Coordinates of C-alpha atoms and ligand atoms in Angstrom, one line a residue:
M1 CA -3.9 0.4 -27.2
L2 CA -3.9 2.5 -30.6
L3 CA -2.9 -0.5 -32.5
A4 CA -4.4 -3.3 -30.8
S5 CA -7.9 -4.8 -31.9
D6 CA -10.5 -7.2 -30.6
E7 CA -11.6 -10.5 -32.1
N8 CA -14.2 -8.6 -34.7
G9 CA -11.2 -6.3 -35.8
Q10 CA -12.6 -3.3 -33.6
F11 CA -10.2 -0.5 -32.6
M12 CA -10.7 0.9 -29.3
T13 CA -12.2 4.6 -29.2
E14 CA -10.2 7.5 -28.3
M15 CA -12.0 8.2 -25.2
D16 CA -11.4 4.4 -24.0
I17 CA -7.7 5.1 -24.6
A18 CA -8.0 8.4 -22.7
D19 CA -10.1 6.6 -19.5
K20 CA -7.3 3.8 -19.7
I21 CA -4.2 5.9 -19.2
L22 CA -6.1 8.3 -16.7
G23 CA -6.9 5.3 -14.8
L24 CA -3.0 4.2 -15.1
L25 CA -2.0 7.7 -13.7
I26 CA -4.4 8.1 -10.8
G27 CA -4.1 4.6 -10.2
G28 CA -0.1 4.5 -10.2
H29 CA 0.5 7.4 -8.4
D30 CA -1.8 8.3 -5.8
T31 CA -1.8 4.9 -4.2
A32 CA 1.4 5.2 -3.7
S33 CA 1.9 8.3 -2.6
A34 CA -0.8 7.9 0.3
A35 CA 1.1 4.6 1.1
V36 CA 4.4 6.7 2.0
T37 CA 2.7 9.1 3.4
F38 CA 1.4 6.7 6.1
V39 CA 4.4 4.9 6.3
V40 CA 5.9 8.5 7.1
K41 CA 2.8 9.3 9.7
Y42 CA 3.1 5.4 11.5
L43 CA 6.9 5.8 11.5
A44 CA 6.7 9.3 13.4
E45 CA 4.0 7.8 15.9
L46 CA 6.0 4.5 16.5
P47 CA 9.9 5.2 17.6
E48 CA 10.4 1.4 18.4
I49 CA 9.1 0.3 14.8
Y50 CA 11.1 3.3 13.6
N51 CA 14.1 2.0 15.3
E52 CA 13.6 -1.6 13.7
V53 CA 13.5 -0.2 10.2
L54 CA 16.4 2.1 10.7
K55 CA 18.4 -1.2 11.8
E56 CA 17.4 -2.8 8.6
Q57 CA 18.0 0.0 6.6
M58 CA 21.4 1.2 7.7
E59 CA 22.8 -2.4 7.4
I60 CA 22.0 -2.7 3.7
A61 CA 23.5 1.1 3.6
K62 CA 26.4 0.0 5.3
S63 CA 27.3 -2.6 2.6
K64 CA 27.0 -0.1 -0.3
K65 CA 30.1 1.5 -1.9
P66 CA 29.8 5.4 -1.8
G67 CA 26.9 6.1 -4.7
E68 CA 26.7 2.8 -5.1
L69 CA 22.8 2.4 -5.7
L70 CA 20.1 -0.3 -4.3
N71 CA 20.1 -3.5 -6.4
W72 CA 17.3 -6.7 -6.5
D73 CA 19.1 -8.5 -4.0
D74 CA 18.8 -5.4 -1.2
I75 CA 14.9 -5.2 -2.0
Q76 CA 15.3 -8.6 -0.8
K77 CA 16.5 -8.3 2.1
M78 CA 13.9 -5.7 3.3
R79 CA 11.9 -8.1 4.7
Y80 CA 11.1 -6.1 8.2
S81 CA 10.4 -2.7 6.1
W82 CA 7.9 -4.5 4.0
N83 CA 6.1 -5.9 7.1
V84 CA 5.8 -2.7 8.3
A85 CA 4.4 -1.0 4.8
C86 CA 2.0 -3.8 4.9
E87 CA 0.6 -2.9 8.4
V88 CA 0.7 0.2 7.3
M89 CA -1.4 -0.5 4.4
R90 CA -3.6 -2.7 6.6
L91 CA -4.9 -0.1 8.6
A92 CA -4.8 3.1 5.9
P93 CA -5.5 1.2 2.4
P94 CA -4.9 3.4 -0.2
L95 CA -8.0 2.2 -2.1
Q96 CA -10.6 1.9 0.3
G97 CA -12.5 -1.2 -1.9
A98 CA -13.8 -1.2 -5.2
F99 CA -16.5 -2.8 -7.3
R100 CA -17.7 -6.4 -8.9
E101 CA -20.5 -7.8 -10.8
A102 CA -22.0 -10.9 -9.5
I103 CA -21.7 -13.4 -12.4
N104 CA -24.2 -15.9 -10.9
D105 CA -27.1 -16.1 -8.1
F106 CA -25.8 -16.9 -4.8
V107 CA -26.2 -16.5 -1.0
F108 CA -23.7 -15.0 0.9
A109 CA -24.5 -14.8 4.9
G110 CA -28.0 -15.4 4.4
F111 CA -28.3 -12.7 2.0
S112 CA -29.6 -13.4 -1.5
I113 CA -27.1 -12.0 -4.4
P114 CA -28.7 -12.0 -7.9
K115 CA -26.8 -12.1 -10.7
G116 CA -25.8 -9.0 -12.4
W117 CA -26.2 -7.0 -9.0
K118 CA -22.8 -4.9 -8.3
L119 CA -21.2 -5.3 -5.0
Y120 CA -18.4 -3.4 -3.3
W121 CA -15.8 -4.9 -1.4
S122 CA -14.2 -3.0 1.3
A123 CA -10.3 -3.1 1.7
N124 CA -10.5 -1.2 5.1
S125 CA -13.5 -3.2 7.0
T126 CA -12.0 -6.6 5.7
H127 CA -8.6 -5.4 7.2
R128 CA -10.3 -5.1 10.9
N129 CA -11.7 -8.2 11.1
P130 CA -10.8 -9.6 14.3
E131 CA -11.2 -13.1 13.1
Y132 CA -8.4 -12.5 10.7
F133 CA -6.4 -9.8 12.5
P134 CA -6.4 -9.7 16.3
E135 CA -6.8 -6.5 18.1
P136 CA -7.2 -4.9 14.4
E137 CA -6.2 -1.4 15.6
K138 CA -3.0 -2.8 17.1
F139 CA 0.0 -1.9 14.8
D140 CA 1.7 -5.2 14.7
P141 CA 4.2 -6.1 11.4
S142 CA 4.6 -9.3 12.5
R143 CA 1.6 -10.4 11.5
F144 CA 3.1 -10.4 7.9
E145 CA 6.0 -13.0 9.2
G146 CA 5.8 -16.7 8.0
S147 CA 2.9 -17.4 5.4
G148 CA 1.0 -14.1 6.8
P149 CA -3.0 -13.5 6.6
L150 CA -5.1 -15.9 5.5
P151 CA -5.7 -15.4 1.2
Y152 CA -8.3 -12.5 0.7
S153 CA -8.5 -11.4 4.3
Y154 CA -5.8 -8.9 3.1
V155 CA -6.9 -7.1 0.1
P156 CA -4.7 -3.5 -0.3
F157 CA -4.2 -4.7 -4.2
G158 CA -7.3 -6.8 -4.5
G159 CA -7.5 -10.1 -5.8
G160 CA -8.2 -12.3 -8.4
P161 CA -7.7 -11.8 -12.0
R162 CA -8.2 -8.3 -11.8
M163 CA -5.7 -7.8 -9.1
C164 CA -3.3 -5.0 -9.0
P165 CA -0.9 -5.3 -11.7
G166 CA 1.1 -2.5 -10.2
K167 CA 1.7 -4.4 -7.0
E168 CA 5.5 -5.7 -7.4
Y169 CA 6.6 -2.0 -8.8
A170 CA 4.6 -0.3 -5.6
R171 CA 6.8 -2.5 -3.0
L172 CA 9.7 -1.3 -5.0
E173 CA 9.0 1.9 -5.0
I174 CA 7.8 2.3 -1.2
L175 CA 11.1 0.3 0.2
V176 CA 13.3 2.7 -2.0
F177 CA 11.6 5.5 -0.5
M178 CA 11.9 4.3 3.2
H179 CA 15.1 3.3 2.6
N180 CA 16.2 6.7 1.3
V181 CA 14.7 8.7 3.9
V182 CA 15.1 6.6 6.8
K183 CA 18.6 6.0 6.4
R184 CA 19.2 10.1 6.3
F185 CA 16.3 11.6 8.9
N186 CA 14.2 10.8 11.9
W187 CA 11.2 13.1 12.2
E188 CA 8.3 14.1 14.3
K189 CA 5.1 15.5 13.3
L190 CA 4.4 19.2 13.6
L191 CA 0.5 18.6 14.2
P192 CA -0.2 15.6 16.3
D193 CA -4.0 15.4 16.1
E194 CA -4.0 15.9 12.2
K195 CA -7.2 14.7 10.8
I196 CA -7.5 11.9 7.8
I197 CA -9.5 12.9 5.0
V198 CA -10.6 10.2 2.3
N199 CA -10.8 11.8 -1.2
P200 CA -11.0 9.2 -2.6
M201 CA -7.8 8.1 -1.1
P202 CA -7.0 8.7 2.7
I203 CA -4.9 11.6 3.3
P204 CA -3.7 13.9 6.3
A205 CA -6.0 17.0 5.8
K206 CA -2.9 19.4 6.5
G207 CA -0.5 17.2 4.3
L208 CA 1.5 16.1 7.2
P209 CA 3.9 18.4 8.1
V210 CA 7.3 17.2 9.7
R211 CA 10.2 18.4 11.2
L212 CA 13.5 15.9 9.9
F213 CA 16.3 15.8 11.9
P214 CA 19.2 14.3 9.9
H215 CA 21.8 11.7 11.6
I216 CA 24.7 12.8 12.8
A217 CA 27.3 10.9 11.1
Ligands
HEM301 C1 0.3 1.3 -3.0 C2 -0.2 1.1 -4.1 C3 -1.1 0.6 -5.0 C4 -2.7 0.3 -4.5 C5 -2.6 0.1 -3.3 C6 -3.0 -0.3 -5.2 C7 -4.3 -0.9 -5.2 C8 -4.8 -1.4 -6.1 C9 -6.5 -2.2 -6.1 C10 -7.3 -2.2 -4.9 C11 -6.7 -2.3 -7.5 C12 -8.0 -2.8 -7.6 C13 -7.9 -4.4 -7.5 C14 -9.0 -5.3 -8.0 O1 -10.2 -4.9 -8.2 O2 -9.2 -6.6 -7.2 C15 -5.7 -1.8 -8.1 C16 -6.2 -1.8 -9.6 C17 -5.4 -1.5 -10.4 N1 -3.8 -1.1 -10.5 FE1 -3.0 -0.7 -8.5 N2 -2.2 -0.3 -6.7 C18 -1.2 0.6 -6.5 C19 -0.3 0.9 -7.5 C20 -0.3 0.9 -8.5 C21 0.7 1.1 -9.6 C22 2.4 1.6 -9.2 C23 0.2 0.8 -10.9 C24 0.9 1.0 -12.2 C25 2.1 1.7 -12.3 C26 -1.4 0.7 -10.6 C27 -2.2 0.2 -11.8 C28 -3.3 -0.2 -11.5 C29 -3.9 -0.6 -12.5 C30 -4.3 -0.4 -14.3 C31 -5.7 -1.3 -12.1 C32 -6.6 -1.7 -12.8 C33 -6.4 -3.5 -13.1 C34 -7.4 -4.4 -13.6 O3 -8.8 -3.5 -13.7 O4 -7.5 -5.1 -14.4 N3 -1.4 0.2 -9.2 N4 -4.7 -1.4 -7.7

């Protein structure tokens, strides 16, 4: 960013660069942190889902020599775990939505939207549309089997040319986290009815305290 100029030879201002770096830090850290927090929350609440994730992760763990790190092939084997993470991000999308600007006049659902208007697209309400997600409140990782949800019906990472560029890195981060935590521990929530606050990411109000139970070897 310091070295790149645009087609008119203009460089970015320091404020612009600072803005991009802050955006990257927040966009890259708080989102994935919210995602793994809700993975921990849902796995505590849904023991049958936890058990399936455990089964998948232990198969991978058993195939490794002591101290051997996860590799790319291992990540590809974590299909069920990723379906679970996707279902977590359907019900608790880290980013609730974002803004777009209409580049043309258009009509949507009987509303005329003039060119230049700012529009908000909501991941939260899209993910709960029963037309695309039957029984939307039900936690069901099988929604992501096969070809999965229709394009633009599942948008935790947005869509189109400005879609999240960190998606694949986030997938890696979430799956490595799930592997390392699930293979060592089971856990229970200490506050059964902890409230969720959204500021701007959803997060359990008291920081999701849990009690860990190490697996007996
Ligand atoms: C679970 C984790 C993450 C979620 C849910 C998430 C979600 C999103 C969403 C919804 C957008 C807006 C896309 C749009 O407007 O269509 C976005 C943009 C962006 N994300 Fe992520 N993100 C995650 C992780 C990351 C990571 C790890 C990085 C960087 C290492 C990152 C960097 C960015 C950047 C730079 C943008 C702006 C892209 C642009 O405007 O062209 N994100 N993200």
